[in-house]
Tab-separated table of C-alpha atoms in Angstrom:
chain	number	residue	atom	x	y	z
W	42	MET	CA	104.224	95.403	120.778
W	43	PHE	CA	104.072	95.592	116.429
W	44	VAL	CA	102.207	92.802	114.145
W	45	CYS	CA	103.373	91.716	111.786
W	46	GLU	CA	100.301	91.590	108.688
W	47	GLN	CA	101.954	89.502	106.153
W	48	ALA	CA	102.704	86.951	108.585
W	49	PRO	CA	101.215	83.268	107.775
W	50	PHE	CA	102.065	80.994	110.235
W	51	TRP	CA	101.283	81.619	114.051
W	52	PRO	CA	102.364	81.161	116.728
W	53	ALA	CA	105.760	81.814	115.919
W	54	LEU	CA	108.375	83.391	118.251
W	55	VAL	CA	108.859	87.347	116.597
W	56	ALA	CA	112.185	89.141	116.503
W	57	TRP	CA	111.355	92.631	115.080
W	58	ARG	CA	114.715	94.907	114.105
W	59	LEU	CA	114.339	98.667	112.706
W	60	ARG	CA	116.260	98.969	109.504
W	61	ARG	CA	116.792	102.602	107.935
W	62	SER	CA	113.600	102.560	105.778
W	63	HIS	CA	111.993	99.819	107.246
W	64	LEU	CA	110.388	97.541	110.413
W	65	GLN	CA	111.610	93.807	109.577
W	66	CYS	CA	110.273	91.450	111.047
W	67	LEU	CA	112.985	88.285	111.938
W	68	ALA	CA	109.942	85.403	112.788
W	69	ILE	CA	111.897	82.452	113.762
W	70	PHE	CA	108.978	79.548	113.172
W	71	PRO	CA	109.042	75.605	114.836
W	72	PRO	CA	110.530	72.874	112.339
W	73	SER	CA	108.752	72.213	109.466
W	74	ARG	CA	109.366	70.519	106.054
W	75	ASN	CA	111.898	73.013	105.142
W	76	TRP	CA	113.855	73.831	108.338
W	77	ILE	CA	117.596	74.408	109.213
W	78	GLY	CA	119.196	73.031	112.479
W	79	GLY	CA	115.338	72.752	113.937
W	80	ILE	CA	114.635	76.307	113.179
W	81	LEU	CA	113.091	77.945	109.836
W	82	ILE	CA	113.749	81.549	109.469
W	83	ARG	CA	111.826	84.054	107.536
W	84	VAL	CA	112.391	87.694	106.799
W	85	PHE	CA	109.358	89.777	105.702
W	86	LEU	CA	109.194	93.428	105.369
W	87	CYS	CA	106.534	95.610	106.781
W	88	LEU	CA	104.587	98.926	106.244
W	89	PRO	CA	107.496	101.549	107.716
W	90	LEU	CA	106.917	103.424	111.093
W	91	ALA	CA	105.250	106.281	110.596
W	92	GLU	CA	108.362	108.905	111.736
W	93	ASP	CA	109.877	106.812	108.857
W	94	ARG	CA	107.278	107.794	105.766
W	95	PRO	CA	108.264	111.067	104.528
W	96	LEU	CA	104.950	112.476	103.134
W	97	ILE	CA	102.108	114.411	105.045
W	98	LEU	CA	98.524	114.142	103.622
W	99	GLN	CA	96.403	117.012	103.131
W	100	GLY	CA	92.895	117.537	102.379
W	101	ASP	CA	92.882	119.983	99.866
W	102	LEU	CA	94.831	117.591	97.856
W	103	THR	CA	98.280	118.793	98.499
W	104	LEU	CA	101.186	116.660	99.697
W	105	ILE	CA	103.795	117.820	101.417
W	106	LEU	CA	107.673	116.436	100.880
W	107	GLU	CA	110.423	116.422	103.828
W	108	THR	CA	113.947	116.956	101.570
W	109	ALA	CA	115.917	116.405	104.575
W	110	HIS	CA	114.119	112.708	104.423
W	111	PRO	CA	116.869	109.717	103.330
W	112	ARG	CA	114.246	108.602	101.464
W	113	PHE	CA	113.475	111.933	99.498
W	114	VAL	CA	114.884	111.440	95.974
W	115	GLU	CA	112.783	108.346	95.554
W	116	MET	CA	109.990	109.861	96.817
W	117	ARG	CA	110.248	112.936	95.027
W	118	ASP	CA	110.267	110.513	91.765
W	119	TRP	CA	107.417	108.471	92.419
W	120	LEU	CA	104.888	111.650	93.106
W	121	LEU	CA	106.521	113.379	89.485
W	122	PRO	CA	103.987	111.119	87.755
W	123	PHE	CA	100.676	111.897	89.068
W	124	ALA	CA	101.428	115.181	91.224
W	125	GLU	CA	102.356	118.561	90.626
W	126	LEU	CA	105.206	121.022	92.008
W	127	VAL	CA	103.448	123.346	93.291
W	128	LYS	CA	106.125	125.306	96.035
W	129	SER	CA	109.859	124.207	96.824
W	130	PRO	CA	111.739	126.067	99.909
W	131	GLU	CA	114.589	124.662	101.514
W	132	HIS	CA	112.959	121.764	103.589
W	133	LEU	CA	109.323	121.143	102.711
W	134	HIS	CA	108.582	120.350	98.815
W	135	THR	CA	104.313	121.029	98.294
W	136	TYR	CA	102.966	118.987	95.786
W	137	ARG	CA	99.784	119.094	94.264
W	138	ILE	CA	97.329	116.875	92.952
W	139	THR	CA	95.214	117.564	89.783
W	140	PRO	CA	93.222	116.425	87.277
W	141	ILE	CA	95.307	116.922	84.780
W	142	SER	CA	98.388	115.440	86.448
W	143	ILE	CA	96.101	112.506	86.924
W	144	TRP	CA	95.362	112.397	83.223
W	145	ASN	CA	99.116	112.517	82.779
W	146	ALA	CA	99.869	109.052	84.697
W	147	ALA	CA	97.130	107.528	83.294
W	148	ALA	CA	98.229	108.177	80.025
W	149	ALA	CA	101.907	107.279	81.525
W	150	GLY	CA	99.580	103.933	82.242
W	151	LEU	CA	100.109	104.296	86.228
W	152	SER	CA	96.401	102.983	87.754
W	153	SER	CA	94.824	104.487	90.445
W	154	GLY	CA	95.278	101.166	92.293
W	155	GLU	CA	98.693	101.942	92.555
W	156	VAL	CA	98.788	105.917	93.032
W	157	LEU	CA	96.803	104.994	96.194
W	158	ASP	CA	98.492	101.816	97.338
W	159	PHE	CA	101.481	104.577	97.177
W	160	LEU	CA	99.976	107.190	99.245
W	161	GLU	CA	98.732	104.712	101.387
W	162	ARG	CA	101.598	103.260	102.123
W	163	GLU	CA	103.842	106.512	102.682
W	164	SER	CA	102.004	109.262	103.841
W	165	ARG	CA	102.717	109.493	107.720
W	166	TYR	CA	98.970	110.412	108.748
W	167	PRO	CA	95.912	107.679	106.852
W	168	VAL	CA	94.895	109.071	103.812
W	169	PRO	CA	92.282	111.492	103.721
W	170	ASP	CA	88.768	110.175	102.789
W	171	ASN	CA	88.324	112.986	99.499
W	172	PHE	CA	91.988	111.517	98.349
W	173	ARG	CA	90.354	108.317	97.736
W	174	THR	CA	87.350	109.572	95.871
W	175	GLU	CA	89.215	112.498	93.642
W	176	VAL	CA	91.968	109.922	92.130
W	177	ARG	CA	89.669	107.238	91.756
W	178	THR	CA	87.020	109.335	89.968
W	179	TRP	CA	89.794	111.162	87.775
W	180	PHE	CA	91.167	108.145	87.202
W	181	GLU	CA	87.659	106.995	85.914
W	182	ARG	CA	87.436	109.950	83.802
W	183	CYS	CA	90.875	109.565	81.979
W	184	GLY	CA	89.696	108.412	77.894
W	185	LEU	CA	86.343	109.012	78.399
W	186	PHE	CA	85.604	111.315	75.161
W	187	ARG	CA	87.680	110.570	72.181
W	188	LEU	CA	87.416	112.893	69.113
W	189	CYS	CA	87.567	110.788	65.847
W	190	LYS	CA	87.312	111.240	62.100
W	191	GLY	CA	83.777	110.536	60.935
W	192	PRO	CA	83.095	108.996	57.349
W	193	GLU	CA	83.315	112.547	55.419
W	194	GLY	CA	86.884	113.862	57.417
W	195	LYS	CA	84.772	115.395	60.027
W	196	LEU	CA	85.710	115.181	63.939
W	197	HIS	CA	83.383	113.724	66.336
W	198	LEU	CA	82.941	113.563	69.852
W	199	GLU	CA	83.088	109.931	70.883
W	200	CYS	CA	82.298	108.695	74.827
W	201	ARG	CA	82.379	105.200	76.634
W	202	GLU	CA	79.113	105.571	78.098
W	203	PRO	CA	75.954	107.221	76.379
W	204	LYS	CA	74.728	109.187	79.572
W	205	VAL	CA	77.452	110.838	79.697
W	206	LEU	CA	77.510	112.524	76.275
W	207	LYS	CA	73.770	112.926	76.563
W	208	GLU	CA	74.788	115.339	79.853
W	209	LEU	CA	76.822	117.016	77.826
């Protein structure tokens, strides 16, 4: 039995339909103020089935993407802003998340929440805890230090957190 996390009503008669890229939930509710012919039908898009998710995350901050997957191009385009392509053999592409790739993602306007949401939504298996920790930490460090011109034209280092500057 499948459960749709987004279903706002209970009880409801629920029918499921398997689509190519996601599991679609057709929920048939009892009559309400928005009913047509006594039946209200709403469509909820749920998370894809685990078998249909193309990403495999590993503990060493690498991601494996299946090239034969129907959503390969979409996933590759999503990965490019925050992961570096390491290997690209015929069937599996390997990407790595590094501090520099996260810095590039932050410079492009992505947030740690967007990256982690994408990984949780598209990963075949649960996201390893160290992925969450490292990604959040690296995003927090982005923009921590700045080089600014001083009054005499010399560069000086500014830091958002004085404690970190003292440690440096």
